[in-house]
Coordinates of C-alpha atoms in Angstrom, one line a residue:
Chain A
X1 CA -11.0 -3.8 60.2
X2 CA -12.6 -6.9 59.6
X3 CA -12.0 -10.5 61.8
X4 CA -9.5 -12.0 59.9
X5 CA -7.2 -8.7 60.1
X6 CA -7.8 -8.5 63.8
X7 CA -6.6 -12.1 64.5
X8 CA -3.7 -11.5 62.1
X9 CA -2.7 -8.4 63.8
X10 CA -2.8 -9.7 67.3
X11 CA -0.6 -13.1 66.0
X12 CA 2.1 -10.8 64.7
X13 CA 2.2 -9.0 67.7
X14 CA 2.1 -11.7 69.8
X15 CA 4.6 -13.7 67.7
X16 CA 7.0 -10.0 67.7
X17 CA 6.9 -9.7 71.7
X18 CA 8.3 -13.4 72.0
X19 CA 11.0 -13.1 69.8
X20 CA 11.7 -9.8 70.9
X21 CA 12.0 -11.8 74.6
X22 CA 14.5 -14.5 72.9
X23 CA 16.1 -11.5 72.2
X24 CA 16.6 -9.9 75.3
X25 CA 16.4 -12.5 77.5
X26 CA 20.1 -13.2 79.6
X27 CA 19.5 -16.8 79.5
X28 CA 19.4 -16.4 75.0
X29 CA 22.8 -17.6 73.0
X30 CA 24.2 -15.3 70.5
X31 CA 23.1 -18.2 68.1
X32 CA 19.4 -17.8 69.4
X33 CA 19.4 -13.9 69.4
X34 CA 20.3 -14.3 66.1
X35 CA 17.7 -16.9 64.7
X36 CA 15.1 -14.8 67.1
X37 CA 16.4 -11.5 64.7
X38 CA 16.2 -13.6 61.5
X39 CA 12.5 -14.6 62.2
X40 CA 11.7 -10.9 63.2
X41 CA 12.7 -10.4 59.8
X42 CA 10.7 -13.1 58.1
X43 CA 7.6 -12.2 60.2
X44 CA 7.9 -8.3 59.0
X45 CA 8.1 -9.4 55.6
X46 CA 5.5 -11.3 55.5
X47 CA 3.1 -9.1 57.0
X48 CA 4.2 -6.4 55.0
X49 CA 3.8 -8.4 52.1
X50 CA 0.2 -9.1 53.5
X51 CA -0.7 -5.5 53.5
X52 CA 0.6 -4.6 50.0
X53 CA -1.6 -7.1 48.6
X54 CA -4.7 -6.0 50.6
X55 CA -3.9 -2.6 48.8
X56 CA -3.1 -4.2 46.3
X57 CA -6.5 -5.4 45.6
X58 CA -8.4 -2.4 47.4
X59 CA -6.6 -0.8 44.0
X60 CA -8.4 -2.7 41.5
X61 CA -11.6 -2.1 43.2
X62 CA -11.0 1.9 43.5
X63 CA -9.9 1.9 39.9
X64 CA -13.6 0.9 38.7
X65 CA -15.3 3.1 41.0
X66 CA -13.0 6.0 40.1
X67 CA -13.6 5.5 36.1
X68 CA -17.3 5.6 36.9
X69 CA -16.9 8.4 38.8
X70 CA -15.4 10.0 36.4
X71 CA -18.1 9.4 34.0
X72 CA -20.5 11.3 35.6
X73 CA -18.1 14.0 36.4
X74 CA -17.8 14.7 32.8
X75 CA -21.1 14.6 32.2
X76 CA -22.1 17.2 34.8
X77 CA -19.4 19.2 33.6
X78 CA -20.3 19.6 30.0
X79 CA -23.8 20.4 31.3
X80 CA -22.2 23.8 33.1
X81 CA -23.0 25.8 29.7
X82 CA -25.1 29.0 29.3
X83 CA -28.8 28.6 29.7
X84 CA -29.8 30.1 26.3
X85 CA -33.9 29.3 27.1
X86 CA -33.4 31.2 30.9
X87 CA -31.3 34.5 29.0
X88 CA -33.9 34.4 26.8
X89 CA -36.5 34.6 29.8
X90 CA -34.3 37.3 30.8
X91 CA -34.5 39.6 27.4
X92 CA -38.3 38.9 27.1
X93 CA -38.6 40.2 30.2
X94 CA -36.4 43.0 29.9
X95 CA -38.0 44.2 26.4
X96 CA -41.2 44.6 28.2
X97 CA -39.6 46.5 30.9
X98 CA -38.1 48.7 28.4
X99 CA -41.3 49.0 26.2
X100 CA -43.3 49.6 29.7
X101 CA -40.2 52.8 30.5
X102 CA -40.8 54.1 27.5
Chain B
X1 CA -55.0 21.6 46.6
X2 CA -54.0 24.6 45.4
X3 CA -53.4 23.8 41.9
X4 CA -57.5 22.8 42.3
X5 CA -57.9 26.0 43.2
X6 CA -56.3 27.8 40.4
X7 CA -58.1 25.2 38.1
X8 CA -61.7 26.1 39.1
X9 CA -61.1 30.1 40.0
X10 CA -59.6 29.9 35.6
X11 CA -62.3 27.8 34.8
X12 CA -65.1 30.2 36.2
X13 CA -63.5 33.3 35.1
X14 CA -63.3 31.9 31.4
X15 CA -67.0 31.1 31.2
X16 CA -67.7 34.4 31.5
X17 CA -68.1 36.9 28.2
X18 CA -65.0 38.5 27.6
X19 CA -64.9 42.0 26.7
X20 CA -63.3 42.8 23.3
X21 CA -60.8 45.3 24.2
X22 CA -59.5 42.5 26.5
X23 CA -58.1 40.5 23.9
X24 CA -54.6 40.6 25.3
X25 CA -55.5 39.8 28.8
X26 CA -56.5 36.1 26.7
X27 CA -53.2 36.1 25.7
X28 CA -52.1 36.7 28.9
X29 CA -54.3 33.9 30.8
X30 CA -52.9 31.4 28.4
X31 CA -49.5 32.5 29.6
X32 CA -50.3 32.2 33.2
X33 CA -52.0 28.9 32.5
X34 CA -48.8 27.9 31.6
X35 CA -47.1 29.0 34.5
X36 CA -50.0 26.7 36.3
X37 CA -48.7 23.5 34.0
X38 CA -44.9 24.2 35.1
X39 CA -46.5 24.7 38.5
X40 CA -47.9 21.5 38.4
X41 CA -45.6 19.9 36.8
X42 CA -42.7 20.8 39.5
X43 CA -45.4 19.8 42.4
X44 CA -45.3 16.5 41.7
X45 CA -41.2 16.3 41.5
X46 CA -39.7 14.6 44.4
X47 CA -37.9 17.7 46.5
X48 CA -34.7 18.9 46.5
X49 CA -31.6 18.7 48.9
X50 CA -30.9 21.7 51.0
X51 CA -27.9 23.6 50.3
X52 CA -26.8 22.8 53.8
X53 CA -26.0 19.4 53.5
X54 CA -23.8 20.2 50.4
X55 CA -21.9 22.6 52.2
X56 CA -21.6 20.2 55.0
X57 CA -20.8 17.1 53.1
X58 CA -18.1 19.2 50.9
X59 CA -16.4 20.8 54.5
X60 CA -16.2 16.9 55.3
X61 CA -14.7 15.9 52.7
X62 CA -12.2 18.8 52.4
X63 CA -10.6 18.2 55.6
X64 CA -10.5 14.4 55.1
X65 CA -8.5 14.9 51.9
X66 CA -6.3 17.3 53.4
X67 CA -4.9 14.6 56.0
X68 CA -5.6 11.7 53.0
X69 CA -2.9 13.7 51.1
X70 CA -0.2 14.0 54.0
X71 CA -0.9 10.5 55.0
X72 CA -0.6 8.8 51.5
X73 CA 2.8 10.7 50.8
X74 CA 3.9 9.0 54.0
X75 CA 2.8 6.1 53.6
X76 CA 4.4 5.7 50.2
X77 CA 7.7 6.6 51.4
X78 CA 7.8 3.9 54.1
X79 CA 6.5 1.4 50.9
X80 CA 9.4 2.2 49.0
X81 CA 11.4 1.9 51.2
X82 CA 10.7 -1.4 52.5
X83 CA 12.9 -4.1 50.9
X84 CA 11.8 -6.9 48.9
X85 CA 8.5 -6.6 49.2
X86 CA 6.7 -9.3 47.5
X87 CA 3.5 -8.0 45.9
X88 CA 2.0 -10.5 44.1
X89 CA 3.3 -13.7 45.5
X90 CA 2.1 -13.8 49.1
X91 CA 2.1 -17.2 49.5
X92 CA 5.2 -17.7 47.6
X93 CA 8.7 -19.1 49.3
X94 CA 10.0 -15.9 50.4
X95 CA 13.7 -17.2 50.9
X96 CA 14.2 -17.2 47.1
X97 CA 12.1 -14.6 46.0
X98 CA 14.9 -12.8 44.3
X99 CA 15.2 -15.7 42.2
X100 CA 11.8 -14.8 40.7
X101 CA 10.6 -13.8 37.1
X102 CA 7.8 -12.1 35.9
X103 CA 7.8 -10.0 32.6
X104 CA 4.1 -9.9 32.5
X105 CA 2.6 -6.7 31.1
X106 CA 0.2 -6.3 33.7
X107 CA 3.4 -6.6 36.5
X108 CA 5.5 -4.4 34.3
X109 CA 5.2 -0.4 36.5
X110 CA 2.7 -1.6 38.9
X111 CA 4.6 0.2 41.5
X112 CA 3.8 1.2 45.3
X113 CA 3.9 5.1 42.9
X114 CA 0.7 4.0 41.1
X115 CA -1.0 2.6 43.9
X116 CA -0.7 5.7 45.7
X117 CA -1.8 7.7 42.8
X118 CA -4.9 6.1 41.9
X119 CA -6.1 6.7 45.3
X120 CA -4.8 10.6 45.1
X121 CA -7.0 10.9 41.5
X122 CA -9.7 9.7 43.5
X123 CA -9.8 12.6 46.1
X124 CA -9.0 14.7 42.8
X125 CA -11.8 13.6 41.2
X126 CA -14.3 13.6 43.5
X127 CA -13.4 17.1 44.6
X128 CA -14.4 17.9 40.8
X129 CA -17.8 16.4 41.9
X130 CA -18.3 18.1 44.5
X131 CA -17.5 21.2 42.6
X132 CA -20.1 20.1 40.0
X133 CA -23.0 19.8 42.9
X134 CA -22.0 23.1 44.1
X135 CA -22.4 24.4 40.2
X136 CA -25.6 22.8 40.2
X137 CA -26.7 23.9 43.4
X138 CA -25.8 27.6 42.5
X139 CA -27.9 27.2 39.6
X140 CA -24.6 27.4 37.0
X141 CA -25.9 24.6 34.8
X142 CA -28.4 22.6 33.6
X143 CA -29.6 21.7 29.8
X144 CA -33.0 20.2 31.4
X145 CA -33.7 23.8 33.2
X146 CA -33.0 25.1 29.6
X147 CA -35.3 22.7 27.7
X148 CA -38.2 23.7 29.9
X149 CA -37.7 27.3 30.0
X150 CA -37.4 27.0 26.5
X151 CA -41.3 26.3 26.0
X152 CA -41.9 29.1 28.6
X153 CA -40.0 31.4 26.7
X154 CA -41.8 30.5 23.1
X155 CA -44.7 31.1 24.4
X156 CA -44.4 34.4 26.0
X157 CA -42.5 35.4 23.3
X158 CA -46.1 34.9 21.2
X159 CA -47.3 37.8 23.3
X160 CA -48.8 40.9 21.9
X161 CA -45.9 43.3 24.4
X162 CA -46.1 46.4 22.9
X163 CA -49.8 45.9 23.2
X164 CA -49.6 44.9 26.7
X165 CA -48.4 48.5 27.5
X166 CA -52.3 49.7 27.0
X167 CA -52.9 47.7 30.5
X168 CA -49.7 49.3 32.0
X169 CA -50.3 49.4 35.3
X170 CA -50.9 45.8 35.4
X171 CA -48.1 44.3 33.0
X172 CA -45.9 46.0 36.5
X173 CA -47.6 43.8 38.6
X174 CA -46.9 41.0 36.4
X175 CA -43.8 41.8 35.3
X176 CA -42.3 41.3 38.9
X177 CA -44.5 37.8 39.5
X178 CA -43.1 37.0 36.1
X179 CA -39.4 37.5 37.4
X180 CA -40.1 35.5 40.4
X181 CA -41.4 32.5 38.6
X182 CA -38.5 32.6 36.3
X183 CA -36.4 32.7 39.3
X184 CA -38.4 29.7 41.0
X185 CA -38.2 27.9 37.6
X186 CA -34.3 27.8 37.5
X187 CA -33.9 27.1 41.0
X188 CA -36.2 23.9 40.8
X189 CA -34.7 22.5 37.5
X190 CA -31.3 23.1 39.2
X191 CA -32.0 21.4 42.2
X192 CA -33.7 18.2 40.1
X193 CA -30.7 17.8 38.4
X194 CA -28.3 18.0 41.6
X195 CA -31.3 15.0 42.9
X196 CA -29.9 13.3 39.6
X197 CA -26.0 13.8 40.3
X198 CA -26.0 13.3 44.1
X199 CA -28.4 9.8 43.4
X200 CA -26.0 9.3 40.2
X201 CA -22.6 9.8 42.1
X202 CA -23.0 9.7 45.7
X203 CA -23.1 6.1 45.8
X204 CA -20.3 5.2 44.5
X205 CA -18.3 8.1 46.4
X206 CA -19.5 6.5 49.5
X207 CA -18.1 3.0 48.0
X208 CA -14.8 5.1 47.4
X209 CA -15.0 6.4 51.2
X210 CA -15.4 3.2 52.7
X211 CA -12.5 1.8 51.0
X212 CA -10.6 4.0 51.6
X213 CA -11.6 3.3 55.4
X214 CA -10.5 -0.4 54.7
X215 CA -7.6 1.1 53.5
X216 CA -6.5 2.4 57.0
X217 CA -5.9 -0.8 58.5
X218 CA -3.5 -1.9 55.7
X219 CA -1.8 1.6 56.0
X220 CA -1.4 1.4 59.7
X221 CA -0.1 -2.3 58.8
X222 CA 2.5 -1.0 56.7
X223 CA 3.7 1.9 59.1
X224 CA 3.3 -0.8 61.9
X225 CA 6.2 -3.2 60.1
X226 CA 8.2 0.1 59.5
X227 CA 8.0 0.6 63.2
X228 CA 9.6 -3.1 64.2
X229 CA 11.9 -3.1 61.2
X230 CA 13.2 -0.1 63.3
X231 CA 13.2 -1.8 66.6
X232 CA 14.5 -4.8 65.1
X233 CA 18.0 -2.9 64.2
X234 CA 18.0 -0.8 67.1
X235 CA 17.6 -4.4 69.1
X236 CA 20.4 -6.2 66.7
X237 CA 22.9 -3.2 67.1
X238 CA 22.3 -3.4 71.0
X239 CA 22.2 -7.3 71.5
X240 CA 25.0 -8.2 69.0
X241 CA 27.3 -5.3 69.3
X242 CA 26.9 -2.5 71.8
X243 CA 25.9 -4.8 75.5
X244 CA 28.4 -7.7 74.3
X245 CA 31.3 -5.0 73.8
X246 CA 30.4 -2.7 76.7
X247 CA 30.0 -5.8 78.9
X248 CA 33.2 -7.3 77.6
X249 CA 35.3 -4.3 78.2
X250 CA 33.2 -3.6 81.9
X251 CA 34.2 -7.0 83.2
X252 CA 37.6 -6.8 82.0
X253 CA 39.2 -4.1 83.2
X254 CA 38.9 -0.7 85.4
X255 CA 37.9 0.0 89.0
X256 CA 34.4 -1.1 90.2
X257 CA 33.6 2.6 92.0
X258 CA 34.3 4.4 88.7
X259 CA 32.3 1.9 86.4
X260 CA 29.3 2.4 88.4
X261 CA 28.0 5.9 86.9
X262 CA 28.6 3.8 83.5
X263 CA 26.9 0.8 84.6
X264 CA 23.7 2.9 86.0
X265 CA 23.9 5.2 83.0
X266 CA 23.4 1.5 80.4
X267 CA 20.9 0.0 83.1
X268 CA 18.8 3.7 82.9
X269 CA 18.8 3.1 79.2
X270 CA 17.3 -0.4 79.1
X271 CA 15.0 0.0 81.6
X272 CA 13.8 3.5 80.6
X273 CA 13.7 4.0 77.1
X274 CA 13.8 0.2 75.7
X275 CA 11.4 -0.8 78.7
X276 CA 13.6 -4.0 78.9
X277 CA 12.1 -6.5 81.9
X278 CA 14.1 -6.6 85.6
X279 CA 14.7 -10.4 84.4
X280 CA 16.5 -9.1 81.4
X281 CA 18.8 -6.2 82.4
X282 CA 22.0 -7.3 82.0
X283 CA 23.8 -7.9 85.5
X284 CA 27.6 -7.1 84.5
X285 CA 30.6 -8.0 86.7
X286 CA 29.3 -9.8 89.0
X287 CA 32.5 -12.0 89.6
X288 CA 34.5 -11.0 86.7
X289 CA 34.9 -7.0 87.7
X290 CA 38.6 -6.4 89.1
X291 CA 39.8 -2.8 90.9
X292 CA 42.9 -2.9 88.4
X293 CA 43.1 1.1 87.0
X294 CA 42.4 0.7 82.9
X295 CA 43.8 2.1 80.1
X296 CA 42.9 5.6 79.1
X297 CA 41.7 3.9 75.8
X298 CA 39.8 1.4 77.6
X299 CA 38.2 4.4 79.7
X300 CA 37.2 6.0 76.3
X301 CA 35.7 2.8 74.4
X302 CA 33.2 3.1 78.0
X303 CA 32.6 6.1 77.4
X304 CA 32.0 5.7 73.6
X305 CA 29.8 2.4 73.9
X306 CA 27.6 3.9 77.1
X307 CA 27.1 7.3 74.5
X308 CA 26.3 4.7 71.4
X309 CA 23.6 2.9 73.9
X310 CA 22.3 5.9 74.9
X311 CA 21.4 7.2 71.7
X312 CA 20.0 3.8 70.7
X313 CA 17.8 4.9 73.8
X314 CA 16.8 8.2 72.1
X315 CA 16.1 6.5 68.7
X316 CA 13.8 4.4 70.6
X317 CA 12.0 7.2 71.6
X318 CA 12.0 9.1 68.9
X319 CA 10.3 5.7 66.7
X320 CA 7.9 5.1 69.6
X321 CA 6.7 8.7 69.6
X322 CA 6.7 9.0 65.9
X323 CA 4.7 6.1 65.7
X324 CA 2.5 7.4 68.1
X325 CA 2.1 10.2 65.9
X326 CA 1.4 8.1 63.2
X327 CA -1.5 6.1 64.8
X328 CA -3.0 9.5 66.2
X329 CA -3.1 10.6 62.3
X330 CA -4.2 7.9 61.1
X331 CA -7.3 7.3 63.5
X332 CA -7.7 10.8 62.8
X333 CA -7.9 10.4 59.0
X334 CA -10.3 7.6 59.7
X335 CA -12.8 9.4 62.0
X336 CA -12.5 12.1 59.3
X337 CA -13.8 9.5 56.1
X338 CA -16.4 8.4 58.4
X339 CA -17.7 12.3 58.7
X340 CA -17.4 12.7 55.6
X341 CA -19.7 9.5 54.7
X342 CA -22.0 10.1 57.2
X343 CA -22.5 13.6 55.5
X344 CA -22.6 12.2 52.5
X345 CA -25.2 9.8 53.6
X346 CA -27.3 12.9 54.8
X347 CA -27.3 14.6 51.5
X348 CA -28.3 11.8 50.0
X349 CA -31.2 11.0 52.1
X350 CA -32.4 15.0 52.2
X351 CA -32.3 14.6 48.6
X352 CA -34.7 11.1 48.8
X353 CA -36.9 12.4 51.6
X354 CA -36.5 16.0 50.7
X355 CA -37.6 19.8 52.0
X356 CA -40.7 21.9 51.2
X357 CA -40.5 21.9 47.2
X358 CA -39.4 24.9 45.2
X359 CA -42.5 24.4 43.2
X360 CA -44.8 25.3 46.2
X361 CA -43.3 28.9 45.1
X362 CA -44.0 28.7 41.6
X363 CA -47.5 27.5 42.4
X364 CA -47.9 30.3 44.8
X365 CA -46.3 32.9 42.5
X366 CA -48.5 31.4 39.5
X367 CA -51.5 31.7 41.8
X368 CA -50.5 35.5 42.4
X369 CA -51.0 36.3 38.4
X370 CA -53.9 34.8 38.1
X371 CA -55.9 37.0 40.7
X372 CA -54.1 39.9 39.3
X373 CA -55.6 39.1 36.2
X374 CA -59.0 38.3 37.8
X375 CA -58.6 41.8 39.7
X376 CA -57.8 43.9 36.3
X377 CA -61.0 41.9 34.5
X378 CA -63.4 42.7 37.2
X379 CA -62.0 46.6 36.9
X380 CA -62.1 46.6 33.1
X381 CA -65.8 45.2 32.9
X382 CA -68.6 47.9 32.8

């Protein structure tokens, strides 16, 4: 979490406990609970709108490094294939073991 | 040093006049000396990562997904949920966003769905690489082992076998160091190339992990709006409907002794579960409250309105501790990508630093051959 999102965090919450006090407050009008509600509402939205597009963009980045990844996934999966040189290790080995048995 | 050793103890031995009936045991040398090359060869590699660290890593990372799955699902139901959510315009006038349009292709299905996804296909797709390293470091794999085993192979191949069982007691001896270098062969060539894929991949896994640790904060952002969008209509229902009409009714009519368990009962609420101030709990009926019996529907509506605030108490509760829940998981999920990293970080350095070579075995094993073949010369000669 980097400064910027600390600072913004701490406004929002800052800026939700005071409305939140309009709100409950004895002294408040209906007509200021209301406006206090209202910016509540504006205040989610646009911090909610500030974290979508922080995904947002955290998408584009994954979406390079997940194509690359990729890459090299496929390539170390179409090296999983027999190891004709090693069985034939094996068999040369094997033949002399038989030819040594017999 | 060793390799120096094996040089000079060949080079000697070969000075020396060969008998003729030891023709094969040339043959033979050559074949060892080639075992000495791979030997060689494999001594200078940089070393390989110990199986440890994979297994570590991969534990990691298995657990991380686990909770990156549950908490992605979750997260993508609040998203949807949300109303209005402006995702490209943050700066834009939000009070006529509606009145907005954008038939751009590359708006067209970018959906909170797709954002989700890509980050499941990455915990998808690394799992395949993970699987991949495992195959490697289980020595399923690799075309490099093959090409060099390959030359080993030919060239053994060349030897006179069915010849070789004149010296029979010594092609046994062989035979087994034979099998062990093979053995050490694969395993080095299969742990070069997991050097390759963990130097090749690991980096940008650990670019993918620490995004997705960026990506907590803006998760915990989104399930932190959820959780004031909920108190937000809890505290509208409350201050515009439920305290208005309970105090309305309260002051209007009823004795004061049998309003009292009612008023307590509201008061409990608001200062318990909605942790409302002293300064802000309401103070009904303080000159308004007359003894006059009420209505039996009057009584009821009470009854009804101090039942509706009470359960505006329990949903309280129940958001505060699910969001409770939610931060627990979530810093959970975080600690667990940072594991995970930090094991990834430690494969990759075992694999830059590294462990005692795999080649020190073939060198020894190659070493082994060549004193056998020393021993059967000096036995042979009359």
């Amino acid at each position: 979490m980097n400064h910027t999102q600390q600072t913004d965090r701490a406004l929002y919450l800052n800026a939700h406990a005071q409305f939140e006090s309009i709100l409950r407050s004895r002294k408040s009008t209906t007509q200021q609970k209301r406006a206090a509600l209202d910016a509540m509402d504006d205040l989610d939205r646009d911090y909610l709108s500030q974290a979508a597009h922080n995904l947002q963009q955290s998408t584009a980045q994954m979406q390079q490094f997940i194509t690359l990844i990729e890459d090299i996934v496929a390539a170390l999966e179409a090296q999983q294939q027999p190891l004709d040189a090693i069985d034939r290790l094996r068999e040369i080995i094997e033949q002399a073991n038989h030819v040594l048995r017999e | 040093m060793l390799n120096t050793h094996v040089a000079q103890e060949h080079a000697s031995t070969q000075s020396r006049a060969l008998p003729k009936h030891l023709h094969h045991a040339a043959a033979l040398a050559g074949a060892i000396t080639l075992i000495g090359f791979v030997a060689l060869f494999m001594h200078g590699c940089a070393a390989a990562p110990p199986r440890a660290h994979l297994d570590d890593y991969r534990e990691a990372f298995n657990a991380a997904r686990d909770v990156a799955e549950q908490v992605l699902i979750e997260t993508e139901i609040i998203w949807q949920e949300a109303e209005h959510i402006p995702l490209h315009d943050v700066a834009g006038d939000q009070a006529d966003d509606w009145l907005a349009f954008d038939a751009s292709p590359d708006r067209a299905g970018d959906s909170t769905r797709e954002h989700i996804d890509l980050r499941l296909q990455f915990w998808r797709i690394a799992a395949r690489y993970n699987e991949a390293l495992l195959a490697l470091a289980e020595g399923r794999s690799p075309d490099d082992a093959s090409r060099s085993a390959s030359c080993f192979a030919d060239a053994l191949r060349d030897l006179p076998i069915r010849q070789l069982t004149t010296i029979a007691g010594h092609f046994g001896a062989l035979h087994g160091v034979l099998g062990e270098s093979l053995a050490a062969i694969e395993n080095h060539h299969a742990r070069q190339r997991i050097e390759q894929a963990v130097l090749a991949g690991a980096p940008l896994v650990d670019q993918m992990f620490e995004l997705m640790r960026e990506d907590v904060t803006d998760l915990y952002d989104v399930h932190l709006v959820r959780y004031h969008q909920q108190r937000r209509a809890i505290d509208e229902s409350l201050q515009l409907e439920l305290l208005p009409s309970f105090q309305l009714l309260y002051e209007s009519t009823g004795p004061r002794e049998d309003k009292a368990a009612l008023f307590n009962a509201v008061r409990g609420v608001l200062a318990g579960d909605l942790r409302y101030r002293d300064a802000d709990l309401p103070a009904f009926g303080d000159s308004h409250t007359d003894d006059a019996p009420y209505s039996a529907q009057d009584h009821a509506q009470l009854l009804l309105l101090r039942d509706s605030i009470q359960q505006v108490g329990r949903q309280r509760r129940a958001i505060d501790a699910n969001m409770q829940q939610t931060k627990q998981l979530l810093e959970s999920y975080h600690t667990l990508l940072t594991i995970a990293q930090h094991q990834l970080h430690a494969l990759q350095q075992a694999v830059e630093v590294g462990e005692p070579a795999p080649a020190e075995a073939v060198l020894h094993t190659s070493l082994a051959v060549f004193r056998e073949l020393v021993n059967y010369r000096q036995g042979a000669t009359p």
